[in-house]
Amino acid sequence: MFYYLNGIVTHKEPYLAVIDCGGVGYACRTTAYTLSALNLGEKAKLYTHVHVKEDAFDIYGFSTAEELHLFRMLTSVSGVGPKAGLSILSSNSPANLAMSIITGDEKALTSAPGVGKKIAQRVILELKDKLAKGQSVVTGERIQGNGVTVIPENKSSEAAAALAVLGYSREEVAEALRGVDMENQTLEQIIRAALRGTAAKVK
């Protein structure tokens, strides 16, 4: 129904921002991550998701298409409603959350208020499986077209996807993974080794 709202930020409170568009104030439920990017009295664009029920019409707004995509992925998981989705996204940056799902980091998910171990495991199981079977992964701020990248089912490509989530270009990903042991390390170890190598080259 709404793709985005573009207007002036007139009000902020936990999990809520009001955007004035042409004299109409739209209340958008949102995350701490998005709220931190909004300034009262300044113009902002929020990518939106509309949730309609018998007794409610709620608009969810996010400062990036990346965060909106992750919200939709989270709420597609059985047992994860919009409130839990906002809680999870408020406890992690979009990039860190995507990496946590890919690497199976339960603690990053259970750090969100109201999210227990069972929900965290379900999120990882359902979403990591989608990534591994070549469906989609968010590619940071480099979203183009439909905003997804197809991922083949192997550790090398999953590591590349995680680095793309963190904002690395295709060339930077290839360079970061060059020489990393893919056979004898877990996915998380591969990603950490690549990040360490990248940091060392920067220095």
mmCIF file of C-alpha atoms in Angstrom:
data_model
loop_
_atom_site.group_PDB
_atom_site.id
_atom_site.type_symbol
_atom_site.label_atom_id
_atom_site.label_comp_id
_atom_site.label_asym_id
_atom_site.label_seq_id
_atom_site.Cartn_x
_atom_site.Cartn_y
_atom_site.Cartn_z
ATOM 1 C CA MET A 1 0.000 0.000 0.000
ATOM 2 C CA PHE A 2 2.757 2.485 0.990
ATOM 3 C CA TYR A 3 6.269 1.966 -0.396
ATOM 4 C CA TYR A 4 7.794 4.762 1.672
ATOM 5 C CA LEU A 5 6.906 7.948 3.547
ATOM 6 C CA ASN A 6 8.939 11.080 2.909
ATOM 7 C CA GLY A 7 8.371 14.016 5.248
ATOM 8 C CA ILE A 8 9.322 15.856 8.432
ATOM 9 C CA VAL A 9 9.973 14.028 11.699
ATOM 10 C CA THR A 10 7.611 15.628 14.228
ATOM 11 C CA HIS A 11 7.695 13.149 17.118
ATOM 12 C CA LYS A 12 9.901 10.355 18.469
ATOM 13 C CA GLU A 13 9.456 7.888 21.302
ATOM 14 C CA PRO A 14 10.556 4.277 21.868
ATOM 15 C CA TYR A 15 9.467 2.157 18.912
ATOM 16 C CA LEU A 16 7.542 5.056 17.322
ATOM 17 C CA ALA A 17 8.216 7.947 14.944
ATOM 18 C CA VAL A 18 5.704 10.381 13.440
ATOM 19 C CA ILE A 19 6.367 11.613 9.897
ATOM 20 C CA ASP A 20 4.433 14.654 8.642
ATOM 21 C CA CYS A 21 3.685 14.263 4.941
ATOM 22 C CA GLY A 22 1.716 17.185 3.507
ATOM 23 C CA GLY A 23 0.075 18.034 6.809
ATOM 24 C CA VAL A 24 -0.808 14.431 7.730
ATOM 25 C CA GLY A 25 1.141 12.829 10.567
ATOM 26 C CA TYR A 26 1.820 9.129 9.982
ATOM 27 C CA ALA A 27 2.669 7.131 13.116
ATOM 28 C CA CYS A 28 5.293 4.553 12.212
ATOM 29 C CA ARG A 29 6.291 1.768 14.535
ATOM 30 C CA THR A 30 10.033 1.384 14.216
ATOM 31 C CA THR A 31 13.331 0.274 15.742
ATOM 32 C CA ALA A 32 15.980 1.895 17.898
ATOM 33 C CA TYR A 33 18.320 1.662 14.902
ATOM 34 C CA THR A 34 15.997 3.738 12.714
ATOM 35 C CA LEU A 35 15.144 6.180 15.527
ATOM 36 C CA SER A 36 18.847 6.920 15.981
ATOM 37 C CA ALA A 37 18.980 8.049 12.342
ATOM 38 C CA LEU A 38 16.026 10.445 12.679
ATOM 39 C CA ASN A 39 16.213 14.064 13.863
ATOM 40 C CA LEU A 40 13.201 16.050 15.014
ATOM 41 C CA GLY A 41 12.243 18.810 12.594
ATOM 42 C CA GLU A 42 14.275 17.332 9.754
ATOM 43 C CA LYS A 43 13.192 15.538 6.616
ATOM 44 C CA ALA A 44 13.376 11.755 6.503
ATOM 45 C CA LYS A 45 12.326 8.849 4.298
ATOM 46 C CA LEU A 46 11.031 5.641 5.865
ATOM 47 C CA TYR A 47 10.496 2.447 3.880
ATOM 48 C CA THR A 48 7.211 1.027 5.068
ATOM 49 C CA HIS A 49 5.333 -2.173 5.765
ATOM 50 C CA VAL A 50 1.605 -2.040 6.496
ATOM 51 C CA HIS A 51 0.143 -4.609 8.886
ATOM 52 C CA VAL A 52 -3.658 -4.862 8.803
ATOM 53 C CA LYS A 53 -5.786 -6.810 11.294
ATOM 54 C CA GLU A 54 -9.461 -6.711 12.217
ATOM 55 C CA ASP A 55 -8.810 -4.214 14.987
ATOM 56 C CA ALA A 56 -5.640 -2.477 13.807
ATOM 57 C CA PHE A 57 -3.936 -0.735 10.894
ATOM 58 C CA ASP A 58 -0.253 -0.365 11.738
ATOM 59 C CA ILE A 59 2.524 1.183 9.673
ATOM 60 C CA TYR A 60 6.099 0.001 10.259
ATOM 61 C CA GLY A 61 8.834 2.297 8.979
ATOM 62 C CA PHE A 62 12.574 1.778 8.495
ATOM 63 C CA SER A 63 15.391 4.085 7.469
ATOM 64 C CA THR A 64 16.799 1.605 4.928
ATOM 65 C CA ALA A 65 15.318 -0.948 2.541
ATOM 66 C CA GLU A 66 17.776 -3.398 4.099
ATOM 67 C CA GLU A 67 16.161 -3.132 7.518
ATOM 68 C CA LEU A 68 12.665 -3.429 6.039
ATOM 69 C CA HIS A 69 13.681 -6.597 4.206
ATOM 70 C CA LEU A 70 15.067 -8.109 7.417
ATOM 71 C CA PHE A 71 11.873 -7.193 9.280
ATOM 72 C CA ARG A 72 9.809 -9.013 6.667
ATOM 73 C CA MET A 73 12.116 -12.015 6.837
ATOM 74 C CA LEU A 74 11.859 -12.139 10.629
ATOM 75 C CA THR A 75 8.076 -11.857 10.702
ATOM 76 C CA SER A 76 7.810 -14.657 8.140
ATOM 77 C CA VAL A 77 9.148 -17.009 10.831
ATOM 78 C CA SER A 78 6.486 -18.899 12.780
ATOM 79 C CA GLY A 79 6.020 -17.341 16.211
ATOM 80 C CA VAL A 80 7.734 -14.048 15.370
ATOM 81 C CA GLY A 81 5.228 -11.196 15.194
ATOM 82 C CA PRO A 82 5.874 -7.530 14.395
ATOM 83 C CA LYS A 83 6.617 -6.703 18.050
ATOM 84 C CA ALA A 84 9.283 -9.409 18.332
ATOM 85 C CA GLY A 85 10.668 -8.412 14.942
ATOM 86 C CA LEU A 86 11.132 -4.812 16.106
ATOM 87 C CA SER A 87 12.720 -6.014 19.348
ATOM 88 C CA ILE A 88 15.265 -8.171 17.502
ATOM 89 C CA LEU A 89 16.110 -5.393 15.034
ATOM 90 C CA SER A 90 16.429 -2.873 17.880
ATOM 91 C CA SER A 91 19.075 -5.018 19.581
ATOM 92 C CA ASN A 92 21.259 -5.436 16.487
ATOM 93 C CA SER A 93 22.249 -3.358 13.503
ATOM 94 C CA PRO A 94 20.865 -4.847 10.269
ATOM 95 C CA ALA A 95 24.344 -5.958 9.193
ATOM 96 C CA ASN A 96 25.145 -7.600 12.537
ATOM 97 C CA LEU A 97 21.753 -9.306 12.652
ATOM 98 C CA ALA A 98 22.146 -10.757 9.167
ATOM 99 C CA MET A 99 25.632 -11.992 10.037
ATOM 100 C CA SER A 100 24.352 -13.496 13.311
ATOM 101 C CA ILE A 101 21.694 -15.470 11.437
ATOM 102 C CA ILE A 102 24.180 -16.706 8.853
ATOM 103 C CA THR A 103 26.679 -17.779 11.548
ATOM 104 C CA GLY A 104 24.057 -19.220 13.926
ATOM 105 C CA ASP A 105 24.755 -16.794 16.785
ATOM 106 C CA GLU A 106 21.838 -17.366 19.188
ATOM 107 C CA LYS A 107 23.116 -14.903 21.798
ATOM 108 C CA ALA A 108 22.775 -11.972 19.393
ATOM 109 C CA LEU A 109 19.076 -12.789 19.042
ATOM 110 C CA THR A 110 18.283 -13.616 22.679
ATOM 111 C CA SER A 111 19.756 -10.254 23.696
ATOM 112 C CA ALA A 112 16.491 -8.768 22.408
ATOM 113 C CA PRO A 113 13.817 -8.274 25.139
ATOM 114 C CA GLY A 114 11.122 -10.947 24.975
ATOM 115 C CA VAL A 115 13.069 -13.233 22.648
ATOM 116 C CA GLY A 116 13.925 -16.611 24.151
ATOM 117 C CA LYS A 117 16.201 -19.380 23.023
ATOM 118 C CA LYS A 118 13.455 -21.295 21.186
ATOM 119 C CA ILE A 119 12.504 -18.305 19.040
ATOM 120 C CA ALA A 120 16.175 -17.533 18.344
ATOM 121 C CA GLN A 121 16.757 -21.111 17.230
ATOM 122 C CA ARG A 122 13.679 -21.013 15.009
ATOM 123 C CA VAL A 123 14.795 -17.750 13.369
ATOM 124 C CA ILE A 124 18.244 -19.164 12.657
ATOM 125 C CA LEU A 125 16.874 -22.480 11.430
ATOM 126 C CA GLU A 126 14.298 -21.003 9.050
ATOM 127 C CA LEU A 127 16.244 -18.018 7.724
ATOM 128 C CA LYS A 128 19.666 -19.610 7.492
ATOM 129 C CA ASP A 129 18.066 -22.463 5.575
ATOM 130 C CA LYS A 130 16.620 -19.967 3.081
ATOM 131 C CA LEU A 131 20.066 -18.458 2.558
ATOM 132 C CA ALA A 132 21.785 -21.838 2.200
ATOM 133 C CA LYS A 133 19.260 -23.040 -0.389
ATOM 134 C CA GLY A 134 19.898 -20.072 -2.629
ATOM 135 C CA GLN A 135 16.907 -17.855 -1.931
ATOM 136 C CA SER A 136 17.965 -14.406 -0.744
ATOM 137 C CA VAL A 137 20.263 -12.344 1.410
ATOM 138 C CA VAL A 138 20.224 -8.631 2.080
ATOM 139 C CA THR A 139 23.220 -6.888 0.550
ATOM 140 C CA GLY A 140 23.741 -3.897 2.840
ATOM 141 C CA GLU A 141 23.305 -0.468 1.304
ATOM 142 C CA ARG A 142 24.159 -1.838 -2.143
ATOM 143 C CA ILE A 143 20.575 -2.979 -2.733
ATOM 144 C CA GLN A 144 19.680 -2.839 -6.427
ATOM 145 C CA GLY A 145 16.714 -4.134 -8.392
ATOM 146 C CA ASN A 146 14.837 -6.541 -6.150
ATOM 147 C CA GLY A 147 17.383 -6.163 -3.329
ATOM 148 C CA VAL A 148 18.562 -9.768 -3.160
ATOM 149 C CA THR A 149 21.554 -11.859 -4.119
ATOM 150 C CA VAL A 150 21.319 -15.562 -4.913
ATOM 151 C CA ILE A 151 23.545 -17.678 -2.701
ATOM 152 C CA PRO A 152 24.686 -21.186 -3.710
ATOM 153 C CA GLU A 153 24.881 -23.825 -0.978
ATOM 154 C CA ASN A 154 28.503 -23.805 0.270
ATOM 155 C CA LYS A 155 30.575 -22.130 2.971
ATOM 156 C CA SER A 156 32.508 -19.937 0.558
ATOM 157 C CA SER A 157 29.385 -18.320 -0.873
ATOM 158 C CA GLU A 158 27.749 -17.983 2.561
ATOM 159 C CA ALA A 159 30.886 -16.216 3.829
ATOM 160 C CA ALA A 160 30.792 -13.955 0.770
ATOM 161 C CA ALA A 161 27.133 -13.174 1.518
ATOM 162 C CA ALA A 162 27.945 -12.263 5.110
ATOM 163 C CA LEU A 163 30.700 -9.892 3.999
ATOM 164 C CA ALA A 164 28.351 -8.323 1.445
ATOM 165 C CA VAL A 165 25.855 -7.760 4.263
ATOM 166 C CA LEU A 166 28.589 -5.853 6.090
ATOM 167 C CA GLY A 167 28.991 -3.539 3.093
ATOM 168 C CA TYR A 168 31.996 -5.000 1.253
ATOM 169 C CA SER A 169 32.056 -4.762 -2.546
ATOM 170 C CA ARG A 170 32.432 -7.865 -4.705
ATOM 171 C CA GLU A 171 36.130 -7.075 -5.246
ATOM 172 C CA GLU A 172 36.706 -6.527 -1.511
ATOM 173 C CA VAL A 173 34.956 -9.801 -0.685
ATOM 174 C CA ALA A 174 37.127 -11.719 -3.152
ATOM 175 C CA GLU A 175 40.274 -10.134 -1.688
ATOM 176 C CA ALA A 176 39.185 -10.776 1.927
ATOM 177 C CA LEU A 177 38.519 -14.474 1.272
ATOM 178 C CA ARG A 178 41.698 -15.077 -0.720
ATOM 179 C CA GLY A 179 43.906 -17.537 1.166
ATOM 180 C CA VAL A 180 41.348 -18.281 3.913
ATOM 181 C CA ASP A 181 41.063 -21.996 4.789
ATOM 182 C CA MET A 182 37.553 -22.987 3.676
ATOM 183 C CA GLU A 183 37.824 -26.714 4.357
ATOM 184 C CA ASN A 184 38.895 -26.943 7.995
ATOM 185 C CA GLN A 185 37.040 -24.013 9.558
ATOM 186 C CA THR A 186 33.439 -23.288 10.460
ATOM 187 C CA LEU A 187 31.565 -20.556 8.603
ATOM 188 C CA GLU A 188 31.973 -18.186 11.554
ATOM 189 C CA GLN A 189 35.737 -18.838 11.694
ATOM 190 C CA ILE A 190 36.014 -18.176 7.947
ATOM 191 C CA ILE A 191 34.201 -14.845 8.275
ATOM 192 C CA ARG A 192 36.265 -13.758 11.271
ATOM 193 C CA ALA A 193 39.507 -14.699 9.495
ATOM 194 C CA ALA A 194 38.443 -12.666 6.461
ATOM 195 C CA LEU A 195 37.613 -9.655 8.641
ATOM 196 C CA ARG A 196 40.929 -9.900 10.469
ATOM 197 C CA GLY A 197 42.781 -10.039 7.160
ATOM 198 C CA THR A 198 40.899 -7.003 5.874
ATOM 199 C CA ALA A 199 41.654 -5.022 9.041
ATOM 200 C CA ALA A 200 45.346 -5.893 8.801
ATOM 201 C CA LYS A 201 45.515 -4.685 5.184
ATOM 202 C CA VAL A 202 43.880 -1.377 6.156
ATOM 203 C CA LYS A 203 46.570 -0.792 8.783
#
